[in-house]
């Protein structure tokens, strides 16, 4: 506290003792913190170390942020050391007036942890105001008949200081006729009275001059003087007398101006002018004169201003009654002001921040509230509550301080802010209330996972798409704000190889658009699946996954490919031999083609676009089978040429062409002259072709000899009787049917049986009856009923139970219903446009193997010309695996059905196809003998 002269001397010691007693009566920090300072301290003067008294360390001050909450900023807190300092001039008389105790109460707020601290500062009076008289000269008329001991009231001096610093004593200048006595009012104020101690004699001295001095009790003391002029008047021996020495009345505050308060009355026993009484105020200050008015004739006291209990609760007024003979009488009027509930409660927000996170725990303080009511008693007691239903409640800390805390869960996505109305109501009758609305903003936290707009995504992309094209768009939403709601997209998993994923697709992290990094090929990749992740930017990061299935749709970008007939290594075409005795419908050959596309794009149709003699042959629209259309005669040319086109079902359709060379002859010897008549080609390649033909013939003979040798060795080793039944009259060796152990993706999984009859002319290859459930790898011999015997053998009994006669040529190359892949009710092989089961590779293999076997079995012919063979070139012998032929059956689907064709290599019926009657040979070459 600041130094002042008011602290020296006995009075200062008494003040120090008072402060010491206050410190002994102090309570814990939860009670108000009390300080005492003198008034009129300089700005920046120390009041006390508030941080120390609150238990805060110096290091805590920057985070605590102590602030003074008061209407008048008289104090401030030093942020460096926590000292409470004076920030403005403090005038006790201006703040508290004549109150004996002047106390300033205010709240300190600590921003961290949001708490109030109540502070009470006692303002001690210093002697900064001297006593003053309202008049410099006071005239007093005293009758000469005044008795000794008579008293006369004098005007009192006014001193705004209180306690010892207020007016203490009056001194009168020495005079033989007068002395001075000092009296006190009910409120403790002192006033002087003049006492007549010796009779007056107007004839001796009509006037007396006195000096009245008023002195206060300060150190040093202050004083003032006034002149008293006494006029000795003629005798009036009856002074006025008031009916009461003290008049007391209680009035309500806010009494309208002009209202009557009370009426004083004095009685004078004299008559005439000496009995006329005039009433006047005496010993009152300026404030009272502004509030009250006294009728000088009637003595009625009325109000001329508004009374306010909160400013002052009582007034003591002196009234003088003077008669015409200058006799006076005095009385006191005590006016008590009663409180009315005329002040509504006031609400003040003591906290600056009005933001709260949505994940705040229950009981978190949101705001600090302070209330005040200027009324007293029940009129000043306040009840603070919320108006409306909110997830908050008000908790009272002290009498007039409250905290707004959370009592329910907050969700910014549902309610981003609350307009909370706080109502303060007093307990007066009728009660008064006031309201204040504050807006609480809910701060966002990352509590929402991104949500995709669809549970899964499926998109169709046509093959041959341009690289970089957008193929899909995924979208997820996050109701959070800022980075918490900013969604990015990533590919986190795929059924593609990880090293290939980036070369196929990518996703835009911002937009969720999926781009193709390359052109897709339906024939290589028909579908793939991605797992996309939507991830926000919050902390911690939240994410969600969704699957995206990409289906690559087929386009007609592959033309049909003819597998049979094919050109030889030298570029020459094959020819098929047709016996002239062939009946209509005789199967001559079959065009085998495939298409790498799917669906309608792979639905092939066969058409004859050019023929040497139209009408001789017919072509299956869907099967590609070439059959005789009529009975052949001698007038038709021996050589026929067919140009066949294979078209797919795409839009626009793609096609391939192939040329078939057909020769009418019953044996190969018949066509040799025709071949020899052809001019020798000038190309040296003809010589090479001739040698190749000779080599093929030699290979066929050697192969036949090897078969005969193998059969002979087998007959010698056989010792069981049952064995003889298998080789009478023929013997067969059977290879293991089914899938080869060395089967690969580009090798057709088929094998065949080699059956040799006892007569070399009847030895032939038989296409196996392949059934996965019946064929065992350990079976070495053929079933007698499953291979074909020629009718040329006269020794063969017609009713043999072990051997069958050779069946006529099988003109139906199609598989039975059990052999066909696809749905159970599908039909195949007609020319009416029925959807085909695309078993091209299987049928082609049957044709090639059967023709090769027939050609090899006819050892008596140079190139193989026996009846019942198709003359397939030796280059398509048993060792040919067709590794260059892919399996395209899965490409074709049946319209209106979910079924797709699958590899049914192991599902065959029990019918073995019959061999054809034609031999095949290269055309365009001259055979050299």
mmCIF file of C-alpha atoms in Angstrom, residues 164-487:
data_model
loop_
_atom_site.group_PDB
_atom_site.id
_atom_site.type_symbol
_atom_site.label_atom_id
_atom_site.label_comp_id
_atom_site.label_asym_id
_atom_site.label_seq_id
_atom_site.Cartn_x
_atom_site.Cartn_y
_atom_site.Cartn_z
ATOM 1 C CA UNK A 164 -11.473 10.955 12.916
ATOM 2 C CA UNK A 165 -10.939 12.994 9.781
ATOM 3 C CA UNK A 166 -14.463 14.411 9.989
ATOM 4 C CA UNK A 167 -15.537 17.439 12.007
ATOM 5 C CA UNK A 168 -14.630 16.910 15.649
ATOM 6 C CA UNK A 169 -14.892 20.161 17.597
ATOM 7 C CA UNK A 170 -16.088 23.771 17.465
ATOM 8 C CA UNK A 171 -14.271 26.722 19.084
ATOM 9 C CA UNK A 172 -15.775 30.131 19.849
ATOM 10 C CA UNK A 173 -13.784 33.266 20.221
ATOM 11 C CA UNK A 174 -13.767 34.500 23.857
ATOM 12 C CA UNK A 175 -16.722 36.669 24.860
ATOM 13 C CA UNK A 176 -18.054 37.506 28.374
ATOM 14 C CA UNK A 177 -21.696 37.049 27.367
ATOM 15 C CA UNK A 178 -21.541 33.855 25.303
ATOM 16 C CA UNK A 179 -20.077 30.416 25.465
ATOM 17 C CA UNK A 180 -20.277 27.398 23.161
ATOM 18 C CA UNK A 181 -21.532 23.883 23.689
ATOM 19 C CA UNK A 182 -21.296 20.982 21.190
ATOM 20 C CA UNK A 183 -24.026 18.393 20.598
ATOM 21 C CA UNK A 184 -24.434 15.312 18.389
ATOM 22 C CA UNK A 185 -27.193 14.220 16.055
ATOM 23 C CA UNK A 186 -28.499 10.662 15.835
ATOM 24 C CA UNK A 187 -26.217 10.002 12.886
ATOM 25 C CA UNK A 188 -23.169 11.058 14.926
ATOM 26 C CA UNK A 189 -22.680 14.468 13.333
ATOM 27 C CA UNK A 190 -21.866 17.392 15.659
ATOM 28 C CA UNK A 191 -23.450 20.794 15.711
ATOM 29 C CA UNK A 192 -22.743 23.904 17.913
ATOM 30 C CA UNK A 193 -25.096 25.869 20.179
ATOM 31 C CA UNK A 194 -24.485 29.295 21.542
ATOM 32 C CA UNK A 195 -25.157 29.660 25.314
ATOM 33 C CA UNK A 196 -25.987 32.961 26.942
ATOM 34 C CA UNK A 197 -23.925 33.128 30.130
ATOM 35 C CA UNK A 198 -24.618 36.730 31.020
ATOM 36 C CA UNK A 199 -27.673 38.973 30.507
ATOM 37 C CA UNK A 200 -27.697 41.209 27.492
ATOM 38 C CA UNK A 201 -28.306 44.868 27.559
ATOM 39 C CA UNK A 202 -29.132 46.366 24.224
ATOM 40 C CA UNK A 203 -28.476 49.859 25.556
ATOM 41 C CA UNK A 204 -24.946 48.893 26.565
ATOM 42 C CA UNK A 205 -24.013 46.819 23.520
ATOM 43 C CA UNK A 206 -26.558 46.278 20.740
ATOM 44 C CA UNK A 207 -24.189 44.086 18.697
ATOM 45 C CA UNK A 208 -21.772 41.311 19.500
ATOM 46 C CA UNK A 209 -19.198 39.843 17.025
ATOM 47 C CA UNK A 210 -17.991 36.290 17.509
ATOM 48 C CA UNK A 211 -15.823 33.940 15.482
ATOM 49 C CA UNK A 212 -16.862 30.248 15.234
ATOM 50 C CA UNK A 213 -14.122 27.800 14.280
ATOM 51 C CA UNK A 214 -14.739 24.189 13.151
ATOM 52 C CA UNK A 215 -11.808 21.736 13.442
ATOM 53 C CA UNK A 216 -11.589 18.129 12.197
ATOM 54 C CA UNK A 217 -9.569 15.334 13.805
ATOM 55 C CA UNK A 218 -7.059 14.676 11.032
ATOM 56 C CA UNK A 219 -3.314 14.873 11.336
ATOM 57 C CA UNK A 220 -2.623 17.619 10.626
ATOM 58 C CA UNK A 221 -6.064 18.932 11.399
ATOM 59 C CA UNK A 222 -8.015 21.151 9.074
ATOM 60 C CA UNK A 223 -10.391 23.982 10.111
ATOM 61 C CA UNK A 224 -12.671 26.731 8.884
ATOM 62 C CA UNK A 225 -14.310 29.793 10.439
ATOM 63 C CA UNK A 226 -17.455 31.833 10.107
ATOM 64 C CA UNK A 227 -18.433 35.252 11.535
ATOM 65 C CA UNK A 228 -21.373 35.367 13.960
ATOM 66 C CA UNK A 229 -23.050 38.744 14.275
ATOM 67 C CA UNK A 230 -25.440 38.959 17.279
ATOM 68 C CA UNK A 231 -28.094 41.619 17.255
ATOM 69 C CA UNK A 232 -29.713 42.317 20.628
ATOM 70 C CA UNK A 233 -33.439 42.691 19.990
ATOM 71 C CA UNK A 234 -36.214 44.078 21.972
ATOM 72 C CA UNK A 235 -37.940 41.792 24.454
ATOM 73 C CA UNK A 236 -40.188 38.920 23.335
ATOM 74 C CA UNK A 237 -40.483 36.677 26.268
ATOM 75 C CA UNK A 238 -42.273 33.600 24.788
ATOM 76 C CA UNK A 239 -40.328 31.567 22.237
ATOM 77 C CA UNK A 240 -42.009 29.066 19.855
ATOM 78 C CA UNK A 241 -42.232 25.456 21.012
ATOM 79 C CA UNK A 242 -42.439 22.401 18.623
ATOM 80 C CA UNK A 243 -44.973 19.775 19.358
ATOM 81 C CA UNK A 244 -42.187 17.134 19.034
ATOM 82 C CA UNK A 245 -38.503 17.398 19.453
ATOM 83 C CA UNK A 246 -38.056 14.602 16.844
ATOM 84 C CA UNK A 247 -40.277 13.892 13.877
ATOM 85 C CA UNK A 248 -39.746 10.511 12.203
ATOM 86 C CA UNK A 249 -41.350 9.205 9.023
ATOM 87 C CA UNK A 250 -40.725 6.325 6.539
ATOM 88 C CA UNK A 251 -41.393 6.822 2.848
ATOM 89 C CA UNK A 252 -40.957 4.548 -0.141
ATOM 90 C CA UNK A 253 -38.280 5.247 -2.686
ATOM 91 C CA UNK A 254 -39.257 6.559 -6.100
ATOM 92 C CA UNK A 255 -41.856 8.790 -4.434
ATOM 93 C CA UNK A 256 -43.088 11.249 -7.079
ATOM 94 C CA UNK A 257 -41.826 14.804 -6.864
ATOM 95 C CA UNK A 258 -44.199 17.119 -4.941
ATOM 96 C CA UNK A 259 -45.363 14.396 -2.582
ATOM 97 C CA UNK A 260 -45.907 15.442 1.023
ATOM 98 C CA UNK A 261 -43.624 13.778 3.532
ATOM 99 C CA UNK A 262 -44.786 15.286 6.861
ATOM 100 C CA UNK A 263 -45.729 18.563 8.575
ATOM 101 C CA UNK A 264 -43.949 20.119 11.553
ATOM 102 C CA UNK A 265 -45.723 22.444 13.962
ATOM 103 C CA UNK A 266 -44.526 24.957 16.574
ATOM 104 C CA UNK A 267 -46.677 26.936 19.061
ATOM 105 C CA UNK A 268 -45.923 30.489 20.360
ATOM 106 C CA UNK A 269 -47.856 31.844 23.338
ATOM 107 C CA UNK A 270 -47.253 35.412 22.295
ATOM 108 C CA UNK A 271 -49.617 37.381 20.234
ATOM 109 C CA UNK A 272 -49.348 39.508 17.216
ATOM 110 C CA UNK A 273 -46.204 39.695 15.332
ATOM 111 C CA UNK A 274 -44.386 37.867 18.098
ATOM 112 C CA UNK A 275 -46.633 34.865 17.511
ATOM 113 C CA UNK A 276 -46.074 34.629 13.768
ATOM 114 C CA UNK A 277 -43.820 31.661 13.148
ATOM 115 C CA UNK A 278 -41.597 31.112 10.168
ATOM 116 C CA UNK A 279 -40.164 27.611 9.452
ATOM 117 C CA UNK A 280 -36.828 27.063 7.823
ATOM 118 C CA UNK A 281 -34.175 24.326 7.348
ATOM 119 C CA UNK A 282 -31.148 24.465 9.508
ATOM 120 C CA UNK A 283 -27.948 22.457 9.495
ATOM 121 C CA UNK A 284 -28.634 20.609 6.192
ATOM 122 C CA UNK A 285 -26.436 20.093 3.171
ATOM 123 C CA UNK A 286 -26.899 20.865 -0.474
ATOM 124 C CA UNK A 287 -28.061 17.328 -1.299
ATOM 125 C CA UNK A 288 -31.027 17.560 1.084
ATOM 126 C CA UNK A 289 -32.040 20.965 -0.238
ATOM 127 C CA UNK A 290 -32.240 19.383 -3.724
ATOM 128 C CA UNK A 291 -34.589 16.655 -2.529
ATOM 129 C CA UNK A 292 -36.881 18.322 0.001
ATOM 130 C CA UNK A 293 -38.795 21.599 0.341
ATOM 131 C CA UNK A 294 -40.180 23.136 3.572
ATOM 132 C CA UNK A 295 -43.144 25.524 3.469
ATOM 133 C CA UNK A 296 -42.039 28.456 5.654
ATOM 134 C CA UNK A 297 -45.590 29.260 6.751
ATOM 135 C CA UNK A 298 -47.231 25.866 7.119
ATOM 136 C CA UNK A 299 -44.220 23.751 8.041
ATOM 137 C CA UNK A 300 -45.134 21.104 5.426
ATOM 138 C CA UNK A 301 -42.199 19.060 4.108
ATOM 139 C CA UNK A 302 -42.498 17.913 0.459
ATOM 140 C CA UNK A 303 -40.228 16.214 -2.096
ATOM 141 C CA UNK A 304 -38.777 18.055 -5.048
ATOM 142 C CA UNK A 305 -36.527 15.222 -6.334
ATOM 143 C CA UNK A 306 -36.590 11.439 -6.630
ATOM 144 C CA UNK A 307 -35.629 9.384 -3.624
ATOM 145 C CA UNK A 308 -33.429 6.329 -4.266
ATOM 146 C CA UNK A 309 -32.852 3.796 -1.539
ATOM 147 C CA UNK A 310 -29.779 2.493 -3.345
ATOM 148 C CA UNK A 311 -28.133 5.931 -3.029
ATOM 149 C CA UNK A 312 -29.164 6.770 0.533
ATOM 150 C CA UNK A 313 -31.494 5.064 2.961
ATOM 151 C CA UNK A 314 -32.184 7.901 5.460
ATOM 152 C CA UNK A 315 -32.025 11.672 5.926
ATOM 153 C CA UNK A 316 -31.834 13.789 9.153
ATOM 154 C CA UNK A 317 -33.100 17.352 8.683
ATOM 155 C CA UNK A 318 -33.019 20.264 11.177
ATOM 156 C CA UNK A 319 -36.038 22.616 11.219
ATOM 157 C CA UNK A 320 -36.129 26.008 12.893
ATOM 158 C CA UNK A 321 -39.277 27.872 14.001
ATOM 159 C CA UNK A 322 -38.894 31.619 14.573
ATOM 160 C CA UNK A 323 -41.625 33.935 15.821
ATOM 161 C CA UNK A 324 -42.040 37.608 15.203
ATOM 162 C CA UNK A 325 -40.219 38.476 18.335
ATOM 163 C CA UNK A 326 -37.166 36.607 17.028
ATOM 164 C CA UNK A 327 -37.591 33.706 19.401
ATOM 165 C CA UNK A 328 -36.689 30.391 17.857
ATOM 166 C CA UNK A 329 -37.299 26.732 18.437
ATOM 167 C CA UNK A 330 -35.639 23.670 16.873
ATOM 168 C CA UNK A 331 -36.624 20.145 16.020
ATOM 169 C CA UNK A 332 -35.236 17.198 14.034
ATOM 170 C CA UNK A 333 -36.934 15.368 11.199
ATOM 171 C CA UNK A 334 -35.748 11.759 10.521
ATOM 172 C CA UNK A 335 -36.811 10.490 7.077
ATOM 173 C CA UNK A 336 -36.251 6.759 6.448
ATOM 174 C CA UNK A 337 -36.329 5.516 2.826
ATOM 175 C CA UNK A 338 -37.837 2.035 2.340
ATOM 176 C CA UNK A 339 -36.625 -0.168 -0.478
ATOM 177 C CA UNK A 340 -38.849 -1.007 -3.432
ATOM 178 C CA UNK A 341 -38.186 -3.685 -6.037
ATOM 179 C CA UNK A 342 -37.411 -1.142 -8.719
ATOM 180 C CA UNK A 343 -34.173 -2.580 -10.101
ATOM 181 C CA UNK A 344 -34.125 -5.582 -12.373
ATOM 182 C CA UNK A 345 -31.173 -7.978 -12.071
ATOM 183 C CA UNK A 346 -28.206 -7.336 -14.334
ATOM 184 C CA UNK A 347 -26.366 -10.153 -16.171
ATOM 185 C CA UNK A 348 -22.725 -9.852 -17.188
ATOM 186 C CA UNK A 349 -20.652 -12.409 -19.080
ATOM 187 C CA UNK A 350 -17.251 -12.650 -17.479
ATOM 188 C CA UNK A 351 -15.683 -15.015 -20.053
ATOM 189 C CA UNK A 352 -14.498 -13.995 -23.503
ATOM 190 C CA UNK A 353 -14.485 -17.310 -25.396
ATOM 191 C CA UNK A 354 -17.818 -18.711 -26.518
ATOM 192 C CA UNK A 355 -16.522 -21.773 -28.390
ATOM 193 C CA UNK A 356 -16.602 -25.367 -27.236
ATOM 194 C CA UNK A 357 -15.509 -28.588 -28.916
ATOM 195 C CA UNK A 358 -18.201 -31.108 -29.707
ATOM 196 C CA UNK A 359 -16.349 -33.860 -27.816
ATOM 197 C CA UNK A 360 -16.180 -31.845 -24.590
ATOM 198 C CA UNK A 361 -16.653 -33.922 -21.466
ATOM 199 C CA UNK A 362 -19.709 -33.532 -19.274
ATOM 200 C CA UNK A 363 -19.287 -30.770 -16.728
ATOM 201 C CA UNK A 364 -16.992 -28.657 -18.918
ATOM 202 C CA UNK A 365 -17.322 -24.964 -18.133
ATOM 203 C CA UNK A 366 -18.567 -23.018 -21.138
ATOM 204 C CA UNK A 367 -19.063 -19.504 -19.785
ATOM 205 C CA UNK A 368 -18.791 -17.470 -16.561
ATOM 206 C CA UNK A 369 -21.808 -15.414 -15.544
ATOM 207 C CA UNK A 370 -22.082 -12.596 -13.012
ATOM 208 C CA UNK A 371 -25.347 -11.062 -11.774
ATOM 209 C CA UNK A 372 -26.141 -7.934 -9.735
ATOM 210 C CA UNK A 373 -29.269 -6.386 -8.266
ATOM 211 C CA UNK A 374 -29.133 -2.933 -6.652
ATOM 212 C CA UNK A 375 -32.110 -3.715 -4.453
ATOM 213 C CA UNK A 376 -31.789 -5.066 -0.921
ATOM 214 C CA UNK A 377 -33.183 -8.005 0.973
ATOM 215 C CA UNK A 378 -35.463 -10.299 -0.989
ATOM 216 C CA UNK A 379 -35.611 -7.677 -3.713
ATOM 217 C CA UNK A 380 -31.900 -8.238 -4.304
ATOM 218 C CA UNK A 381 -31.809 -12.036 -4.128
ATOM 219 C CA UNK A 382 -31.411 -13.514 -7.620
ATOM 220 C CA UNK A 383 -32.337 -16.837 -9.157
ATOM 221 C CA UNK A 384 -30.404 -17.553 -12.396
ATOM 222 C CA UNK A 385 -31.702 -20.179 -14.818
ATOM 223 C CA UNK A 386 -31.800 -21.162 -18.506
ATOM 224 C CA UNK A 387 -34.780 -20.482 -20.689
ATOM 225 C CA UNK A 388 -35.295 -23.415 -23.053
ATOM 226 C CA UNK A 389 -33.990 -26.959 -23.394
ATOM 227 C CA UNK A 390 -30.231 -27.158 -23.922
ATOM 228 C CA UNK A 391 -27.431 -29.608 -23.106
ATOM 229 C CA UNK A 392 -26.192 -27.088 -20.544
ATOM 230 C CA UNK A 393 -27.006 -26.086 -16.982
ATOM 231 C CA UNK A 394 -26.106 -23.239 -14.638
ATOM 232 C CA UNK A 395 -24.024 -24.003 -11.550
ATOM 233 C CA UNK A 396 -23.762 -21.346 -8.822
ATOM 234 C CA UNK A 397 -20.301 -20.608 -7.450
ATOM 235 C CA UNK A 398 -20.860 -17.680 -5.107
ATOM 236 C CA UNK A 399 -23.798 -15.454 -4.285
ATOM 237 C CA UNK A 400 -23.774 -13.642 -7.605
ATOM 238 C CA UNK A 401 -21.419 -15.722 -9.799
ATOM 239 C CA UNK A 402 -22.342 -18.750 -11.891
ATOM 240 C CA UNK A 403 -20.839 -21.154 -14.417
ATOM 241 C CA UNK A 404 -22.516 -22.532 -17.530
ATOM 242 C CA UNK A 405 -21.467 -26.198 -17.870
ATOM 243 C CA UNK A 406 -22.318 -29.042 -20.266
ATOM 244 C CA UNK A 407 -24.716 -31.790 -19.158
ATOM 245 C CA UNK A 408 -25.286 -33.559 -22.497
ATOM 246 C CA UNK A 409 -23.452 -34.728 -25.596
ATOM 247 C CA UNK A 410 -22.740 -32.182 -28.331
ATOM 248 C CA UNK A 411 -22.832 -32.930 -32.048
ATOM 249 C CA UNK A 412 -21.799 -30.154 -34.405
ATOM 250 C CA UNK A 413 -23.179 -32.004 -37.428
ATOM 251 C CA UNK A 414 -26.675 -31.853 -35.925
ATOM 252 C CA UNK A 415 -26.565 -28.484 -34.122
ATOM 253 C CA UNK A 416 -23.580 -26.249 -35.001
ATOM 254 C CA UNK A 417 -24.445 -23.536 -32.491
ATOM 255 C CA UNK A 418 -26.744 -22.808 -29.569
ATOM 256 C CA UNK A 419 -28.434 -19.516 -28.740
ATOM 257 C CA UNK A 420 -28.687 -19.885 -24.976
ATOM 258 C CA UNK A 421 -30.966 -17.483 -23.126
ATOM 259 C CA UNK A 422 -30.045 -16.881 -19.473
ATOM 260 C CA UNK A 423 -32.731 -15.393 -17.233
ATOM 261 C CA UNK A 424 -32.067 -13.770 -13.852
ATOM 262 C CA UNK A 425 -35.120 -13.200 -11.606
ATOM 263 C CA UNK A 426 -35.169 -11.555 -8.169
ATOM 264 C CA UNK A 427 -37.440 -12.503 -5.287
ATOM 265 C CA UNK A 428 -39.273 -9.171 -5.010
ATOM 266 C CA UNK A 429 -43.004 -8.719 -5.170
ATOM 267 C CA UNK A 430 -43.684 -8.537 -8.015
ATOM 268 C CA UNK A 431 -40.432 -10.153 -9.181
ATOM 269 C CA UNK A 432 -38.326 -8.470 -11.829
ATOM 270 C CA UNK A 433 -36.189 -10.330 -14.335
ATOM 271 C CA UNK A 434 -33.813 -9.747 -17.185
ATOM 272 C CA UNK A 435 -32.449 -12.013 -19.887
ATOM 273 C CA UNK A 436 -29.282 -12.265 -21.915
ATOM 274 C CA UNK A 437 -28.717 -14.485 -24.951
ATOM 275 C CA UNK A 438 -25.286 -15.831 -25.756
ATOM 276 C CA UNK A 439 -24.300 -17.791 -28.846
ATOM 277 C CA UNK A 440 -22.171 -20.867 -28.219
ATOM 278 C CA UNK A 441 -20.353 -22.123 -31.303
ATOM 279 C CA UNK A 442 -19.607 -25.859 -31.431
ATOM 280 C CA UNK A 443 -16.122 -26.570 -32.766
ATOM 281 C CA UNK A 444 -15.724 -29.541 -35.098
ATOM 282 C CA UNK A 445 -13.726 -32.667 -34.282
ATOM 283 C CA UNK A 446 -13.046 -35.581 -36.602
ATOM 284 C CA UNK A 447 -15.795 -37.926 -35.397
ATOM 285 C CA UNK A 448 -17.399 -38.957 -38.702
ATOM 286 C CA UNK A 449 -16.133 -41.631 -41.066
ATOM 287 C CA UNK A 450 -16.434 -40.889 -44.792
ATOM 288 C CA UNK A 451 -19.481 -42.639 -46.287
ATOM 289 C CA UNK A 452 -19.634 -43.782 -49.910
ATOM 290 C CA UNK A 453 -22.827 -42.994 -51.785
ATOM 291 C CA UNK A 454 -23.087 -46.625 -52.924
ATOM 292 C CA UNK A 455 -22.363 -49.872 -51.117
ATOM 293 C CA UNK A 456 -20.394 -51.095 -54.147
ATOM 294 C CA UNK A 457 -19.720 -49.963 -57.684
ATOM 295 C CA UNK A 458 -19.859 -51.902 -60.950
ATOM 296 C CA UNK A 459 -18.886 -50.302 -64.248
ATOM 297 C CA UNK A 460 -18.691 -51.571 -67.807
ATOM 298 C CA UNK A 461 -15.781 -50.465 -69.969
ATOM 299 C CA UNK A 462 -15.589 -51.312 -73.645
ATOM 300 C CA UNK A 463 -12.256 -52.738 -74.668
ATOM 301 C CA UNK A 464 -9.810 -50.694 -76.741
ATOM 302 C CA UNK A 465 -10.628 -47.666 -74.636
ATOM 303 C CA UNK A 466 -8.260 -44.685 -74.990
ATOM 304 C CA UNK A 467 -5.585 -44.527 -72.250
ATOM 305 C CA UNK A 468 -6.332 -41.858 -69.665
ATOM 306 C CA UNK A 469 -10.104 -42.055 -70.135
ATOM 307 C CA UNK A 470 -12.394 -41.818 -67.114
ATOM 308 C CA UNK A 471 -14.067 -45.158 -66.455
ATOM 309 C CA UNK A 472 -15.760 -44.600 -63.068
ATOM 310 C CA UNK A 473 -16.479 -42.039 -60.408
ATOM 311 C CA UNK A 474 -16.751 -42.902 -56.738
ATOM 312 C CA UNK A 475 -17.907 -40.364 -54.236
ATOM 313 C CA UNK A 476 -17.944 -40.256 -50.453
ATOM 314 C CA UNK A 477 -19.192 -37.568 -48.116
ATOM 315 C CA UNK A 478 -17.962 -36.508 -44.683
ATOM 316 C CA UNK A 479 -20.117 -34.101 -42.657
ATOM 317 C CA UNK A 480 -17.120 -32.779 -40.694
ATOM 318 C CA UNK A 481 -15.634 -29.356 -41.430
ATOM 319 C CA UNK A 482 -12.303 -28.291 -42.843
ATOM 320 C CA UNK A 483 -9.608 -30.973 -43.030
ATOM 321 C CA UNK A 484 -11.856 -33.291 -41.013
ATOM 322 C CA UNK A 485 -14.333 -33.347 -43.904
ATOM 323 C CA UNK A 486 -11.846 -33.179 -46.802
ATOM 324 C CA UNK A 487 -11.960 -36.606 -48.458
#
